[in-house]
Each structure stands twice: as C-alpha cells, then as structure tokens.
Coordinates of C-alpha atoms in Angstrom, one line a residue:
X28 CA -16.5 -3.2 -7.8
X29 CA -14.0 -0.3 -7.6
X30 CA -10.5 -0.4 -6.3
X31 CA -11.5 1.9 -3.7
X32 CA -14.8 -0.4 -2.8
X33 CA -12.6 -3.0 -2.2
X34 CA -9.4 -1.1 -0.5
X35 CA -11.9 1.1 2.0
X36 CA -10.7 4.1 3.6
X37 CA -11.6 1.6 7.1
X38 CA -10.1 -1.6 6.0
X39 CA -7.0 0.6 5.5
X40 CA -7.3 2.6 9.1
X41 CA -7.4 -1.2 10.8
X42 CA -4.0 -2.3 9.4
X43 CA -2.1 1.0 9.8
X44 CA 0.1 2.9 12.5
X45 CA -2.2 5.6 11.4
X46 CA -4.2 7.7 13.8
X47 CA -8.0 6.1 13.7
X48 CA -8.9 9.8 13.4
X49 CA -6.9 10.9 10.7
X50 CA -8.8 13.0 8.0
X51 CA -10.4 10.3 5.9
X52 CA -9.6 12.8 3.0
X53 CA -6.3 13.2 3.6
X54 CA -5.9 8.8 3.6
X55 CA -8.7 8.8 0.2
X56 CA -6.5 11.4 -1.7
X57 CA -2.8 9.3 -0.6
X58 CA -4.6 6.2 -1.7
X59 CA -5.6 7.9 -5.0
X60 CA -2.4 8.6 -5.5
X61 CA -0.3 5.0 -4.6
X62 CA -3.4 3.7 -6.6
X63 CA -1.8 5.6 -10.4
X64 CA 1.7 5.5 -9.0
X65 CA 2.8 2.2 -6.7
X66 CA 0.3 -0.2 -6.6
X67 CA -1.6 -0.5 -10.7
X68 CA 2.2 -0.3 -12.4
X69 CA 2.8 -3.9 -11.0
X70 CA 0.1 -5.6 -12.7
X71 CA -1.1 -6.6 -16.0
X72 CA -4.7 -5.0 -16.7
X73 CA -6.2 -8.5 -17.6
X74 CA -5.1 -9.9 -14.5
X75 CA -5.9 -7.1 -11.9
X76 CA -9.5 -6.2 -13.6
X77 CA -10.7 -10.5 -13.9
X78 CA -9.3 -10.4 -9.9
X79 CA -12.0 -7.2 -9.0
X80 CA -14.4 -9.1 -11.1
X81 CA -14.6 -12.1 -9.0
X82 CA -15.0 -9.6 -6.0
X83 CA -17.7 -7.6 -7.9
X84 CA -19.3 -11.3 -8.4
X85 CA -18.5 -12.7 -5.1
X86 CA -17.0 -15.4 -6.9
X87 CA -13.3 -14.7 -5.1
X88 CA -11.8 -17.6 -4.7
X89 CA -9.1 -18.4 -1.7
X90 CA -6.3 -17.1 -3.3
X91 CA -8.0 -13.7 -4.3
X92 CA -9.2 -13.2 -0.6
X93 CA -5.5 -13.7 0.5
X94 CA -3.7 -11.7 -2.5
X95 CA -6.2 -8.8 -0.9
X96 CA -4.8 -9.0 2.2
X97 CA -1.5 -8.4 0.8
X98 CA -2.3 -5.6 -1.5
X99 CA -4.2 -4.4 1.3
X100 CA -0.6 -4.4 3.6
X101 CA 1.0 -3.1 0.8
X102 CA -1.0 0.0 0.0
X103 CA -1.5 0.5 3.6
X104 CA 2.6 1.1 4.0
X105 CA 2.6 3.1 1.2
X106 CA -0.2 5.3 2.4
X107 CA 1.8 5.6 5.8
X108 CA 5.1 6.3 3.8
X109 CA 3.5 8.9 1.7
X110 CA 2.0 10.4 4.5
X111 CA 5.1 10.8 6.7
X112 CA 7.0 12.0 3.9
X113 CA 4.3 14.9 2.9
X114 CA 4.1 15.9 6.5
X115 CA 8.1 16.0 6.8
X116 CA 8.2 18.4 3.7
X117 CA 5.0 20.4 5.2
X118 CA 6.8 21.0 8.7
X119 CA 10.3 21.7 7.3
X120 CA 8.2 24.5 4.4
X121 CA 6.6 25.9 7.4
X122 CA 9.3 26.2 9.7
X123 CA 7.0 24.2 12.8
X124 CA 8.8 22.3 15.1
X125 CA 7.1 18.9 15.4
X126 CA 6.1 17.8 18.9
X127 CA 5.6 13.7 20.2
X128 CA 2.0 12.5 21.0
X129 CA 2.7 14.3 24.8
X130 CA 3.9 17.7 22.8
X131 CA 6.5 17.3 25.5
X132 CA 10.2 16.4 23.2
X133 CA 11.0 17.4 19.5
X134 CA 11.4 15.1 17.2
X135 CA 14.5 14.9 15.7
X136 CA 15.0 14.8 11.9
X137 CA 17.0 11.5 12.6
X138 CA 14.1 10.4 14.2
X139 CA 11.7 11.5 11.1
X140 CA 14.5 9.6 9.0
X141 CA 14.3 6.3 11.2
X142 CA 11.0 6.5 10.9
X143 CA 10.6 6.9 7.0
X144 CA 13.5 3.8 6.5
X145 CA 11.5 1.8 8.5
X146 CA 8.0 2.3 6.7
X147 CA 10.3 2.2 3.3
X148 CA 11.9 -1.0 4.6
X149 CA 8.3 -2.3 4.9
X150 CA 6.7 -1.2 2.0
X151 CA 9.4 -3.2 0.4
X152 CA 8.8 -6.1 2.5
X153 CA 5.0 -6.1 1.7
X154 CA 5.7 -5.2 -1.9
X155 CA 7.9 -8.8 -2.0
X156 CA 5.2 -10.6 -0.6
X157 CA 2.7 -9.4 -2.3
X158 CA 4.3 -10.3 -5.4
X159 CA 5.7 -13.2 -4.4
X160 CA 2.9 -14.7 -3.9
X161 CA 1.0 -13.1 -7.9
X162 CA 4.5 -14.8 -8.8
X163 CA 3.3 -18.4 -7.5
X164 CA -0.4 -18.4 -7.5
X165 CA -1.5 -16.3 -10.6
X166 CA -0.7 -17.1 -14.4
X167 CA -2.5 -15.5 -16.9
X168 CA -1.5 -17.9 -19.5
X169 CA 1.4 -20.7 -19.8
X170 CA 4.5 -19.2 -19.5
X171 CA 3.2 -16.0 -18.7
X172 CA 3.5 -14.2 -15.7
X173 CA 1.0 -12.2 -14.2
X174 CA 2.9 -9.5 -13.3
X175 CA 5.0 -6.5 -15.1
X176 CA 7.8 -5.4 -12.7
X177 CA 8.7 -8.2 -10.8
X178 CA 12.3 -7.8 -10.0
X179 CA 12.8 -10.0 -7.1
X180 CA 14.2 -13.3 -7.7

C-alpha cells in the first residue's frame, strides 16, 4: 500500500472545510507536496514504512487505525493551509478581487489572514497530536523514539 492508497483524495474531502467539488487534482498535487515537505520529515523511515505494511497486510493493529486518523487531520489542515495560501498568492498575482460564497462582499485581506492563522493554528494543533500520540504509543527500539522532529515537550 501507497501513502496515497491510504490518505485518499475522499478520505481527505470528508475531514476538510474544503469544497466537496474541488478539483481532485488540485487536492492530489497539494497532498504530493505536504507528503515530501510536512508530513514524511517527521518520521523515521523504519517506523512510517513497517506502519503502511501492516495496512498493506491488514494486520493494523488499534493504534495504527488511530495514528491514521491523526495523520489523516494533520495532512488534511495542511492541504487546506496550502491551498488558501496558493490561492491568496494567485488572487493578489492577478489582481482579482475575491468574492464570498454569495459573490455579494469582498473579502478582506485581514479576513484572508484570520483565515490562514486559524488553519496554521490547527495544523499545529493536529501536528501535536499527532505526534504526541507516535511520542506515547510507537518505539522503534528501547530508548528510541519513533520520531525525528519532535519538538514539543
């Protein structure tokens, strides 16, 4: 099984704030992309490629089917945090005004800032948990952790 078997363009459309009819393209080449960049860096190789293993043998065990859910939140917000900020650099290239849902008010750049501290604010939070729990549940041997960048606690 493949990251992007088990992280499905779907799966990821369920848990976001994303439009469900968002160019599947658009989410498969931002997933690519916090895939290399945000989400592999935090993990050992070992640990990551024996936990898609199990999936690819359907021998997950409890822990691995609630680890996914957390990766799964995690990539999801950075998907959505990637997304806003590529289509805040697109409308600001471009000169367009960007219009609400209704087309009917602009939206401010202080609302386009709000909105990417909030989705920033929970990538982090997701990032923590995630984490957190790797921290507590996963040890790849005595001593060591199964982890490379935790910088939490």
């Amino acid at each position: 099984m493949t990251f992007e078997e088990l992280f499905t363009v779907a799966e990821i459309k369920d848990v976001s704030i994303m439009q469900k009819n968002i160019n599947d393209d658009v989410i498969t080449l931002l997933l690519s992309l916090v895939k290399s960049i945000d989400f592999l860096p935090l993990f050992k190789e070992k640990l990551f490629n024996s936990f898609l293993q199990r999936w690819t043998d359907g021998t997950q065990t409890a822990d691995d089917v609630e680890l996914k859910e957390y990766m799964l939140n995690y990539i999801t917000k950075c998907i959505e945090y990637r997304a806003v900020t590529t289509l805040t650099y697109q409308i600001r290239a471009s000169g367009i005004v960007s219009m609400n849902a209704e087309n009917a008010n602009r939206v401010s750049d202080n609302e386009r800032k709000n909105l990417l501290n909030q989705l920033n604010s929970d990538k982090e939070f997701y990032k923590n948990k995630m984490l957190n729990f790797v921290y507590n549940n996963y040890n790849e041997n005595v001593g060591n952790k199964a982890f490379k960048n935790f910088d939490i606690l």
